[in-house]
Amino acid sequence: MNEHSVAKSYTVASAADAEVAYDNWSSEYEVDLFRAGYRIPGYIATVFTRFVPLEASPILDAGCGGGLQVEPLALTGYGSFTGIDFSEGMLAIARSKGIYETLTRMVLGQTLDLPDDYFAAVLCAGCITPGHAPPQSFDELVRVCQPGKPIIFSLRDDPAQDAAYPTAIKRLEDAGAWKPSFVTASFRSLPYGEPEITHRIHVYTVL
């Protein structure tokens, strides 16, 4: 792996540093992740097909990166994807695949330039995590998702996870903003590169 490796992506000091790292890493991003055995895109797409009907539209891919998690969904007939990401380099990779209706630079954790109650499903793979998108990112995902519809996201559950992330999820649950619908067993998300990192895929339904 080059200097912008999977390991470095988990040790950046801030979202601003992560943006620079991902811009510089974008051309080698998929190569490095697949060498590390990256599991999240395939697993989250599988969960998505269980909870989201094929005709659902529009769909938000929040923190879309280069679009790895949407590729299998597009192949199975899903469409009308909106992608947002903080890295212009990663958006360029996603744009080259031709699977998104729109791709726009937005920063998770800030107010999103998207309407209330708009999306029929929200997908967020591998990016609401320390050094990347902050815990308050969930608030805006709830705001832009239609009531009764799912938000499907990955979340670290290894000992290095920041407790602020599950706390944010519980805060929204206690406030009646969403409710848990499904969670996978824990799995090693980068078994050949960072085997100590584990994730679960969560599904929450907006209320």
mmCIF file with all atom_site columns, C-alpha atoms in Angstrom:
data_model
loop_
_atom_site.group_PDB
_atom_site.id
_atom_site.type_symbol
_atom_site.label_atom_id
_atom_site.label_alt_id
_atom_site.label_comp_id
_atom_site.label_asym_id
_atom_site.label_entity_id
_atom_site.label_seq_id
_atom_site.pdbx_PDB_ins_code
_atom_site.Cartn_x
_atom_site.Cartn_y
_atom_site.Cartn_z
_atom_site.occupancy
_atom_site.B_iso_or_equiv
_atom_site.pdbx_formal_charge
_atom_site.auth_seq_id
_atom_site.auth_comp_id
_atom_site.auth_asym_id
_atom_site.auth_atom_id
_atom_site.pdbx_PDB_model_num
ATOM 1   C CA . MET A 1 1   ? 0.000   0.000  0.000   1.00 0.00 ? 1   MET A CA 1
ATOM 2   C CA . ASN A 1 2   ? 1.139   3.558  -0.606  1.00 0.00 ? 2   ASN A CA 1
ATOM 3   C CA . GLU A 1 3   ? 1.520   6.188  2.101   1.00 0.00 ? 3   GLU A CA 1
ATOM 4   C CA . HIS A 1 4   ? -2.229  6.928  1.945   1.00 0.00 ? 4   HIS A CA 1
ATOM 5   C CA . SER A 1 5   ? -3.032  3.461  3.172   1.00 0.00 ? 5   SER A CA 1
ATOM 6   C CA . VAL A 1 6   ? -6.022  1.981  4.937   1.00 0.00 ? 6   VAL A CA 1
ATOM 7   C CA . ALA A 1 7   ? -4.193  2.241  8.263   1.00 0.00 ? 7   ALA A CA 1
ATOM 8   C CA . LYS A 1 8   ? -3.509  5.958  7.813   1.00 0.00 ? 8   LYS A CA 1
ATOM 9   C CA . SER A 1 9   ? -7.153  6.637  7.013   1.00 0.00 ? 9   SER A CA 1
ATOM 10  C CA . TYR A 1 10  ? -8.074  5.545  10.549  1.00 0.00 ? 10  TYR A CA 1
ATOM 11  C CA . THR A 1 11  ? -5.443  7.715  12.242  1.00 0.00 ? 11  THR A CA 1
ATOM 12  C CA . VAL A 1 12  ? -6.059  11.135 10.681  1.00 0.00 ? 12  VAL A CA 1
ATOM 13  C CA . ALA A 1 13  ? -6.401  13.917 13.217  1.00 0.00 ? 13  ALA A CA 1
ATOM 14  C CA . SER A 1 14  ? -9.429  15.675 11.752  1.00 0.00 ? 14  SER A CA 1
ATOM 15  C CA . ALA A 1 15  ? -12.006 15.658 8.971   1.00 0.00 ? 15  ALA A CA 1
ATOM 16  C CA . ALA A 1 16  ? -9.967  18.344 7.175   1.00 0.00 ? 16  ALA A CA 1
ATOM 17  C CA . ASP A 1 17  ? -6.901  16.104 7.237   1.00 0.00 ? 17  ASP A CA 1
ATOM 18  C CA . ALA A 1 18  ? -9.053  13.194 6.059   1.00 0.00 ? 18  ALA A CA 1
ATOM 19  C CA . GLU A 1 19  ? -10.268 15.221 3.081   1.00 0.00 ? 19  GLU A CA 1
ATOM 20  C CA . VAL A 1 20  ? -6.706  15.880 1.942   1.00 0.00 ? 20  VAL A CA 1
ATOM 21  C CA . ALA A 1 21  ? -5.747  12.259 2.529   1.00 0.00 ? 21  ALA A CA 1
ATOM 22  C CA . TYR A 1 22  ? -8.674  10.937 0.498   1.00 0.00 ? 22  TYR A CA 1
ATOM 23  C CA . ASP A 1 23  ? -8.099  13.396 -2.355  1.00 0.00 ? 23  ASP A CA 1
ATOM 24  C CA . ASN A 1 24  ? -4.520  12.148 -2.600  1.00 0.00 ? 24  ASN A CA 1
ATOM 25  C CA . TRP A 1 25  ? -5.477  8.508  -2.073  1.00 0.00 ? 25  TRP A CA 1
ATOM 26  C CA . SER A 1 26  ? -8.446  8.392  -4.469  1.00 0.00 ? 26  SER A CA 1
ATOM 27  C CA . SER A 1 27  ? -6.674  6.813  -7.446  1.00 0.00 ? 27  SER A CA 1
ATOM 28  C CA . GLU A 1 28  ? -5.381  3.896  -5.330  1.00 0.00 ? 28  GLU A CA 1
ATOM 29  C CA . TYR A 1 29  ? -8.229  3.711  -2.823  1.00 0.00 ? 29  TYR A CA 1
ATOM 30  C CA . GLU A 1 30  ? -10.064 0.701  -4.224  1.00 0.00 ? 30  GLU A CA 1
ATOM 31  C CA . VAL A 1 31  ? -6.853  -1.238 -4.887  1.00 0.00 ? 31  VAL A CA 1
ATOM 32  C CA . ASP A 1 32  ? -5.681  -0.765 -1.303  1.00 0.00 ? 32  ASP A CA 1
ATOM 33  C CA . LEU A 1 33  ? -9.050  -1.621 0.224   1.00 0.00 ? 33  LEU A CA 1
ATOM 34  C CA . PHE A 1 34  ? -9.507  -4.789 -1.796  1.00 0.00 ? 34  PHE A CA 1
ATOM 35  C CA . ARG A 1 35  ? -6.000  -5.900 -0.867  1.00 0.00 ? 35  ARG A CA 1
ATOM 36  C CA . ALA A 1 36  ? -7.090  -5.484 2.759   1.00 0.00 ? 36  ALA A CA 1
ATOM 37  C CA . GLY A 1 37  ? -10.179 -7.639 2.112   1.00 0.00 ? 37  GLY A CA 1
ATOM 38  C CA . TYR A 1 38  ? -12.678 -4.798 2.511   1.00 0.00 ? 38  TYR A CA 1
ATOM 39  C CA . ARG A 1 39  ? -16.058 -6.276 3.490   1.00 0.00 ? 39  ARG A CA 1
ATOM 40  C CA . ILE A 1 40  ? -18.355 -3.310 4.135   1.00 0.00 ? 40  ILE A CA 1
ATOM 41  C CA . PRO A 1 41  ? -19.559 -2.551 0.557   1.00 0.00 ? 41  PRO A CA 1
ATOM 42  C CA . GLY A 1 42  ? -20.749 -6.089 -0.127  1.00 0.00 ? 42  GLY A CA 1
ATOM 43  C CA . TYR A 1 43  ? -22.239 -6.627 3.307   1.00 0.00 ? 43  TYR A CA 1
ATOM 44  C CA . ILE A 1 44  ? -24.095 -3.314 3.433   1.00 0.00 ? 44  ILE A CA 1
ATOM 45  C CA . ALA A 1 45  ? -25.463 -3.826 -0.092  1.00 0.00 ? 45  ALA A CA 1
ATOM 46  C CA . THR A 1 46  ? -26.783 -7.236 0.954   1.00 0.00 ? 46  THR A CA 1
ATOM 47  C CA . VAL A 1 47  ? -28.559 -5.760 3.980   1.00 0.00 ? 47  VAL A CA 1
ATOM 48  C CA . PHE A 1 48  ? -29.891 -2.935 1.800   1.00 0.00 ? 48  PHE A CA 1
ATOM 49  C CA . THR A 1 49  ? -31.629 -5.388 -0.556  1.00 0.00 ? 49  THR A CA 1
ATOM 50  C CA . ARG A 1 50  ? -33.480 -6.899 2.409   1.00 0.00 ? 50  ARG A CA 1
ATOM 51  C CA . PHE A 1 51  ? -34.928 -3.608 3.651   1.00 0.00 ? 51  PHE A CA 1
ATOM 52  C CA . VAL A 1 52  ? -35.303 -1.415 0.561   1.00 0.00 ? 52  VAL A CA 1
ATOM 53  C CA . PRO A 1 53  ? -37.674 -2.267 -2.323  1.00 0.00 ? 53  PRO A CA 1
ATOM 54  C CA . LEU A 1 54  ? -36.237 -2.163 -5.819  1.00 0.00 ? 54  LEU A CA 1
ATOM 55  C CA . GLU A 1 55  ? -38.476 0.739  -6.826  1.00 0.00 ? 55  GLU A CA 1
ATOM 56  C CA . ALA A 1 56  ? -37.362 2.984  -3.930  1.00 0.00 ? 56  ALA A CA 1
ATOM 57  C CA . SER A 1 57  ? -36.404 6.463  -5.115  1.00 0.00 ? 57  SER A CA 1
ATOM 58  C CA . PRO A 1 58  ? -34.485 8.642  -4.499  1.00 0.00 ? 58  PRO A CA 1
ATOM 59  C CA . ILE A 1 59  ? -31.672 7.027  -2.499  1.00 0.00 ? 59  ILE A CA 1
ATOM 60  C CA . LEU A 1 60  ? -28.929 8.941  -0.675  1.00 0.00 ? 60  LEU A CA 1
ATOM 61  C CA . ASP A 1 61  ? -25.430 7.513  -0.488  1.00 0.00 ? 61  ASP A CA 1
ATOM 62  C CA . ALA A 1 62  ? -23.936 9.652  2.289   1.00 0.00 ? 62  ALA A CA 1
ATOM 63  C CA . GLY A 1 63  ? -20.152 9.687  2.239   1.00 0.00 ? 63  GLY A CA 1
ATOM 64  C CA . CYS A 1 64  ? -20.234 7.855  -1.074  1.00 0.00 ? 64  CYS A CA 1
ATOM 65  C CA . GLY A 1 65  ? -16.501 7.793  -1.762  1.00 0.00 ? 65  GLY A CA 1
ATOM 66  C CA . GLY A 1 66  ? -15.884 6.139  -5.106  1.00 0.00 ? 66  GLY A CA 1
ATOM 67  C CA . GLY A 1 67  ? -19.207 4.305  -5.055  1.00 0.00 ? 67  GLY A CA 1
ATOM 68  C CA . LEU A 1 68  ? -18.151 0.769  -4.130  1.00 0.00 ? 68  LEU A CA 1
ATOM 69  C CA . GLN A 1 69  ? -21.311 0.118  -2.105  1.00 0.00 ? 69  GLN A CA 1
ATOM 70  C CA . VAL A 1 70  ? -23.626 1.338  -4.886  1.00 0.00 ? 70  VAL A CA 1
ATOM 71  C CA . GLU A 1 71  ? -22.043 -0.726 -7.668  1.00 0.00 ? 71  GLU A CA 1
ATOM 72  C CA . PRO A 1 72  ? -23.734 -4.004 -6.615  1.00 0.00 ? 72  PRO A CA 1
ATOM 73  C CA . LEU A 1 73  ? -27.029 -2.195 -6.050  1.00 0.00 ? 73  LEU A CA 1
ATOM 74  C CA . ALA A 1 74  ? -26.953 -0.638 -9.511  1.00 0.00 ? 74  ALA A CA 1
ATOM 75  C CA . LEU A 1 75  ? -26.215 -4.054 -11.026 1.00 0.00 ? 75  LEU A CA 1
ATOM 76  C CA . THR A 1 76  ? -29.335 -5.485 -9.385  1.00 0.00 ? 76  THR A CA 1
ATOM 77  C CA . GLY A 1 77  ? -31.583 -2.717 -10.712 1.00 0.00 ? 77  GLY A CA 1
ATOM 78  C CA . TYR A 1 78  ? -31.638 -0.017 -8.039  1.00 0.00 ? 78  TYR A CA 1
ATOM 79  C CA . GLY A 1 79  ? -31.354 3.538  -9.305  1.00 0.00 ? 79  GLY A CA 1
ATOM 80  C CA . SER A 1 80  ? -31.864 7.230  -8.623  1.00 0.00 ? 80  SER A CA 1
ATOM 81  C CA . PHE A 1 81  ? -28.772 7.555  -6.418  1.00 0.00 ? 81  PHE A CA 1
ATOM 82  C CA . THR A 1 82  ? -27.630 10.856 -4.964  1.00 0.00 ? 82  THR A CA 1
ATOM 83  C CA . GLY A 1 83  ? -24.051 10.767 -3.739  1.00 0.00 ? 83  GLY A CA 1
ATOM 84  C CA . ILE A 1 84  ? -22.374 13.214 -1.382  1.00 0.00 ? 84  ILE A CA 1
ATOM 85  C CA . ASP A 1 85  ? -18.788 13.187 -0.142  1.00 0.00 ? 85  ASP A CA 1
ATOM 86  C CA . PHE A 1 86  ? -16.214 15.601 1.255   1.00 0.00 ? 86  PHE A CA 1
ATOM 87  C CA . SER A 1 87  ? -13.477 14.565 -1.194  1.00 0.00 ? 87  SER A CA 1
ATOM 88  C CA . GLU A 1 88  ? -13.500 15.895 -4.745  1.00 0.00 ? 88  GLU A CA 1
ATOM 89  C CA . GLY A 1 89  ? -11.008 13.195 -5.672  1.00 0.00 ? 89  GLY A CA 1
ATOM 90  C CA . MET A 1 90  ? -13.349 10.451 -4.525  1.00 0.00 ? 90  MET A CA 1
ATOM 91  C CA . LEU A 1 91  ? -16.331 12.116 -6.208  1.00 0.00 ? 91  LEU A CA 1
ATOM 92  C CA . ALA A 1 92  ? -14.396 12.059 -9.478  1.00 0.00 ? 92  ALA A CA 1
ATOM 93  C CA . ILE A 1 93  ? -13.969 8.282  -9.135  1.00 0.00 ? 93  ILE A CA 1
ATOM 94  C CA . ALA A 1 94  ? -17.689 7.862  -8.409  1.00 0.00 ? 94  ALA A CA 1
ATOM 95  C CA . ARG A 1 95  ? -18.585 10.116 -11.347 1.00 0.00 ? 95  ARG A CA 1
ATOM 96  C CA . SER A 1 96  ? -16.558 7.970  -13.738 1.00 0.00 ? 96  SER A CA 1
ATOM 97  C CA . LYS A 1 97  ? -18.764 4.945  -12.958 1.00 0.00 ? 97  LYS A CA 1
ATOM 98  C CA . GLY A 1 98  ? -21.972 6.540  -14.249 1.00 0.00 ? 98  GLY A CA 1
ATOM 99  C CA . ILE A 1 99  ? -24.203 5.094  -11.522 1.00 0.00 ? 99  ILE A CA 1
ATOM 100 C CA . TYR A 1 100 ? -25.288 8.286  -9.721  1.00 0.00 ? 100 TYR A CA 1
ATOM 101 C CA . GLU A 1 101 ? -27.869 10.811 -10.860 1.00 0.00 ? 101 GLU A CA 1
ATOM 102 C CA . THR A 1 102 ? -26.125 13.556 -8.899  1.00 0.00 ? 102 THR A CA 1
ATOM 103 C CA . LEU A 1 103 ? -22.819 13.825 -7.045  1.00 0.00 ? 103 LEU A CA 1
ATOM 104 C CA . THR A 1 104 ? -22.089 16.831 -4.860  1.00 0.00 ? 104 THR A CA 1
ATOM 105 C CA . ARG A 1 105 ? -19.413 17.818 -2.375  1.00 0.00 ? 105 ARG A CA 1
ATOM 106 C CA . MET A 1 106 ? -20.991 18.018 1.089   1.00 0.00 ? 106 MET A CA 1
ATOM 107 C CA . VAL A 1 107 ? -19.515 17.406 4.512   1.00 0.00 ? 107 VAL A CA 1
ATOM 108 C CA . LEU A 1 108 ? -21.178 15.021 6.940   1.00 0.00 ? 108 LEU A CA 1
ATOM 109 C CA . GLY A 1 109 ? -21.527 16.626 10.351  1.00 0.00 ? 109 GLY A CA 1
ATOM 110 C CA . GLN A 1 110 ? -22.512 19.937 8.790   1.00 0.00 ? 110 GLN A CA 1
ATOM 111 C CA . THR A 1 111 ? -25.961 21.018 7.602   1.00 0.00 ? 111 THR A CA 1
ATOM 112 C CA . LEU A 1 112 ? -26.585 19.235 4.297   1.00 0.00 ? 112 LEU A CA 1
ATOM 113 C CA . ASP A 1 113 ? -27.953 21.174 1.338   1.00 0.00 ? 113 ASP A CA 1
ATOM 114 C CA . LEU A 1 114 ? -30.765 18.658 0.944   1.00 0.00 ? 114 LEU A CA 1
ATOM 115 C CA . PRO A 1 115 ? -34.527 18.921 1.626   1.00 0.00 ? 115 PRO A CA 1
ATOM 116 C CA . ASP A 1 116 ? -36.331 17.522 4.657   1.00 0.00 ? 116 ASP A CA 1
ATOM 117 C CA . ASP A 1 117 ? -38.056 14.116 4.405   1.00 0.00 ? 117 ASP A CA 1
ATOM 118 C CA . TYR A 1 118 ? -36.811 13.608 0.845   1.00 0.00 ? 118 TYR A CA 1
ATOM 119 C CA . PHE A 1 119 ? -35.045 10.266 0.483   1.00 0.00 ? 119 PHE A CA 1
ATOM 120 C CA . ALA A 1 120 ? -36.727 6.863  0.381   1.00 0.00 ? 120 ALA A CA 1
ATOM 121 C CA . ALA A 1 121 ? -33.586 5.265  1.832   1.00 0.00 ? 121 ALA A CA 1
ATOM 122 C CA . VAL A 1 122 ? -30.213 6.431  3.133   1.00 0.00 ? 122 VAL A CA 1
ATOM 123 C CA . LEU A 1 123 ? -27.001 4.416  2.866   1.00 0.00 ? 123 LEU A CA 1
ATOM 124 C CA . CYS A 1 124 ? -23.800 5.297  4.728   1.00 0.00 ? 124 CYS A CA 1
ATOM 125 C CA . ALA A 1 125 ? -20.875 2.899  4.414   1.00 0.00 ? 125 ALA A CA 1
ATOM 126 C CA . GLY A 1 126 ? -17.634 3.153  6.336   1.00 0.00 ? 126 GLY A CA 1
ATOM 127 C CA . CYS A 1 127 ? -17.529 6.899  6.947   1.00 0.00 ? 127 CYS A CA 1
ATOM 128 C CA . ILE A 1 128 ? -19.281 7.827  10.219  1.00 0.00 ? 128 ILE A CA 1
ATOM 129 C CA . THR A 1 129 ? -16.214 6.973  12.248  1.00 0.00 ? 129 THR A CA 1
ATOM 130 C CA . PRO A 1 130 ? -13.475 8.751  14.238  1.00 0.00 ? 130 PRO A CA 1
ATOM 131 C CA . GLY A 1 131 ? -11.383 11.131 12.135  1.00 0.00 ? 131 GLY A CA 1
ATOM 132 C CA . HIS A 1 132 ? -13.943 11.124 9.346   1.00 0.00 ? 132 HIS A CA 1
ATOM 133 C CA . ALA A 1 133 ? -17.614 12.022 9.903   1.00 0.00 ? 133 ALA A CA 1
ATOM 134 C CA . PRO A 1 134 ? -18.532 13.018 13.482  1.00 0.00 ? 134 PRO A CA 1
ATOM 135 C CA . PRO A 1 135 ? -21.348 11.558 15.617  1.00 0.00 ? 135 PRO A CA 1
ATOM 136 C CA . GLN A 1 136 ? -23.726 14.446 14.875  1.00 0.00 ? 136 GLN A CA 1
ATOM 137 C CA . SER A 1 137 ? -23.786 13.303 11.236  1.00 0.00 ? 137 SER A CA 1
ATOM 138 C CA . PHE A 1 138 ? -26.726 11.062 12.123  1.00 0.00 ? 138 PHE A CA 1
ATOM 139 C CA . ASP A 1 139 ? -28.977 14.051 12.861  1.00 0.00 ? 139 ASP A CA 1
ATOM 140 C CA . GLU A 1 140 ? -28.894 15.293 9.278   1.00 0.00 ? 140 GLU A CA 1
ATOM 141 C CA . LEU A 1 141 ? -29.394 11.811 7.829   1.00 0.00 ? 141 LEU A CA 1
ATOM 142 C CA . VAL A 1 142 ? -32.567 11.497 9.897   1.00 0.00 ? 142 VAL A CA 1
ATOM 143 C CA . ARG A 1 143 ? -33.734 14.933 8.751   1.00 0.00 ? 143 ARG A CA 1
ATOM 144 C CA . VAL A 1 144 ? -33.434 14.174 5.029   1.00 0.00 ? 144 VAL A CA 1
ATOM 145 C CA . CYS A 1 145 ? -34.934 10.651 5.167   1.00 0.00 ? 145 CYS A CA 1
ATOM 146 C CA . GLN A 1 146 ? -38.670 10.085 4.769   1.00 0.00 ? 146 GLN A CA 1
ATOM 147 C CA . PRO A 1 147 ? -40.566 8.891  7.859   1.00 0.00 ? 147 PRO A CA 1
ATOM 148 C CA . GLY A 1 148 ? -40.973 5.134  7.858   1.00 0.00 ? 148 GLY A CA 1
ATOM 149 C CA . LYS A 1 149 ? -37.925 4.631  5.649   1.00 0.00 ? 149 LYS A CA 1
ATOM 150 C CA . PRO A 1 150 ? -34.568 3.051  6.534   1.00 0.00 ? 150 PRO A CA 1
ATOM 151 C CA . ILE A 1 151 ? -31.151 4.466  7.227   1.00 0.00 ? 151 ILE A CA 1
ATOM 152 C CA . ILE A 1 152 ? -28.567 1.723  6.728   1.00 0.00 ? 152 ILE A CA 1
ATOM 153 C CA . PHE A 1 153 ? -25.058 2.348  8.026   1.00 0.00 ? 153 PHE A CA 1
ATOM 154 C CA . SER A 1 154 ? -21.895 0.660  9.203   1.00 0.00 ? 154 SER A CA 1
ATOM 155 C CA . LEU A 1 155 ? -20.438 1.334  12.633  1.00 0.00 ? 155 LEU A CA 1
ATOM 156 C CA . ARG A 1 156 ? -17.240 0.177  14.278  1.00 0.00 ? 156 ARG A CA 1
ATOM 157 C CA . ASP A 1 157 ? -17.685 -1.983 17.358  1.00 0.00 ? 157 ASP A CA 1
ATOM 158 C CA . ASP A 1 158 ? -14.073 -2.766 18.257  1.00 0.00 ? 158 ASP A CA 1
ATOM 159 C CA . PRO A 1 159 ? -12.461 -1.399 21.451  1.00 0.00 ? 159 PRO A CA 1
ATOM 160 C CA . ALA A 1 160 ? -11.015 1.605  19.581  1.00 0.00 ? 160 ALA A CA 1
ATOM 161 C CA . GLN A 1 161 ? -14.478 2.942  18.734  1.00 0.00 ? 161 GLN A CA 1
ATOM 162 C CA . ASP A 1 162 ? -15.309 6.347  20.216  1.00 0.00 ? 162 ASP A CA 1
ATOM 163 C CA . ALA A 1 163 ? -18.229 6.025  22.638  1.00 0.00 ? 163 ALA A CA 1
ATOM 164 C CA . ALA A 1 164 ? -19.683 9.278  21.254  1.00 0.00 ? 164 ALA A CA 1
ATOM 165 C CA . TYR A 1 165 ? -20.990 7.390  18.203  1.00 0.00 ? 165 TYR A CA 1
ATOM 166 C CA . PRO A 1 166 ? -23.247 4.859  19.957  1.00 0.00 ? 166 PRO A CA 1
ATOM 167 C CA . THR A 1 167 ? -24.237 7.656  22.351  1.00 0.00 ? 167 THR A CA 1
ATOM 168 C CA . ALA A 1 168 ? -25.444 9.765  19.407  1.00 0.00 ? 168 ALA A CA 1
ATOM 169 C CA . ILE A 1 169 ? -27.454 6.845  18.066  1.00 0.00 ? 169 ILE A CA 1
ATOM 170 C CA . LYS A 1 170 ? -29.087 6.275  21.454  1.00 0.00 ? 170 LYS A CA 1
ATOM 171 C CA . ARG A 1 171 ? -29.846 9.996  21.847  1.00 0.00 ? 171 ARG A CA 1
ATOM 172 C CA . LEU A 1 172 ? -31.854 9.995  18.598  1.00 0.00 ? 172 LEU A CA 1
ATOM 173 C CA . GLU A 1 173 ? -33.583 6.786  19.620  1.00 0.00 ? 173 GLU A CA 1
ATOM 174 C CA . ASP A 1 174 ? -34.556 8.222  23.008  1.00 0.00 ? 174 ASP A CA 1
ATOM 175 C CA . ALA A 1 175 ? -35.826 11.376 21.267  1.00 0.00 ? 175 ALA A CA 1
ATOM 176 C CA . GLY A 1 176 ? -38.175 9.320  19.098  1.00 0.00 ? 176 GLY A CA 1
ATOM 177 C CA . ALA A 1 177 ? -36.378 10.251 15.875  1.00 0.00 ? 177 ALA A CA 1
ATOM 178 C CA . TRP A 1 178 ? -35.757 6.661  14.786  1.00 0.00 ? 178 TRP A CA 1
ATOM 179 C CA . LYS A 1 179 ? -35.907 3.089  16.007  1.00 0.00 ? 179 LYS A CA 1
ATOM 180 C CA . PRO A 1 180 ? -33.592 0.092  15.503  1.00 0.00 ? 180 PRO A CA 1
ATOM 181 C CA . SER A 1 181 ? -34.797 -2.469 12.970  1.00 0.00 ? 181 SER A CA 1
ATOM 182 C CA . PHE A 1 182 ? -31.821 -4.769 12.415  1.00 0.00 ? 182 PHE A CA 1
ATOM 183 C CA . VAL A 1 183 ? -28.150 -5.226 13.197  1.00 0.00 ? 183 VAL A CA 1
ATOM 184 C CA . THR A 1 184 ? -25.674 -7.790 11.876  1.00 0.00 ? 184 THR A CA 1
ATOM 185 C CA . ALA A 1 185 ? -23.234 -9.802 13.905  1.00 0.00 ? 185 ALA A CA 1
ATOM 186 C CA . SER A 1 186 ? -19.815 -8.230 14.315  1.00 0.00 ? 186 SER A CA 1
ATOM 187 C CA . PHE A 1 187 ? -17.399 -8.883 11.445  1.00 0.00 ? 187 PHE A CA 1
ATOM 188 C CA . ARG A 1 188 ? -13.802 -8.064 10.564  1.00 0.00 ? 188 ARG A CA 1
ATOM 189 C CA . SER A 1 189 ? -14.146 -5.375 7.931   1.00 0.00 ? 189 SER A CA 1
ATOM 190 C CA . LEU A 1 190 ? -10.485 -5.331 6.774   1.00 0.00 ? 190 LEU A CA 1
ATOM 191 C CA . PRO A 1 191 ? -9.292  -8.828 7.675   1.00 0.00 ? 191 PRO A CA 1
ATOM 192 C CA . TYR A 1 192 ? -6.107  -8.834 5.569   1.00 0.00 ? 192 TYR A CA 1
ATOM 193 C CA . GLY A 1 193 ? -5.017  -5.284 6.363   1.00 0.00 ? 193 GLY A CA 1
ATOM 194 C CA . GLU A 1 194 ? -6.369  -4.143 9.745   1.00 0.00 ? 194 GLU A CA 1
ATOM 195 C CA . PRO A 1 195 ? -7.734  -7.337 11.353  1.00 0.00 ? 195 PRO A CA 1
ATOM 196 C CA . GLU A 1 196 ? -8.385  -5.659 14.710  1.00 0.00 ? 196 GLU A CA 1
ATOM 197 C CA . ILE A 1 197 ? -11.058 -3.387 13.191  1.00 0.00 ? 197 ILE A CA 1
ATOM 198 C CA . THR A 1 198 ? -14.604 -4.755 13.358  1.00 0.00 ? 198 THR A CA 1
ATOM 199 C CA . HIS A 1 199 ? -17.960 -3.380 12.260  1.00 0.00 ? 199 HIS A CA 1
ATOM 200 C CA . ARG A 1 200 ? -21.659 -4.110 12.319  1.00 0.00 ? 200 ARG A CA 1
ATOM 201 C CA . ILE A 1 201 ? -24.272 -3.038 9.772   1.00 0.00 ? 201 ILE A CA 1
ATOM 202 C CA . HIS A 1 202 ? -27.245 -1.274 11.387  1.00 0.00 ? 202 HIS A CA 1
ATOM 203 C CA . VAL A 1 203 ? -30.714 -0.497 10.056  1.00 0.00 ? 203 VAL A CA 1
ATOM 204 C CA . TYR A 1 204 ? -32.740 2.234  11.746  1.00 0.00 ? 204 TYR A CA 1
ATOM 205 C CA . THR A 1 205 ? -36.230 3.290  10.672  1.00 0.00 ? 205 THR A CA 1
ATOM 206 C CA . VAL A 1 206 ? -37.045 6.997  10.765  1.00 0.00 ? 206 VAL A CA 1
ATOM 207 C CA . LEU A 1 207 ? -40.122 7.864  12.848  1.00 0.00 ? 207 LEU A CA 1
#
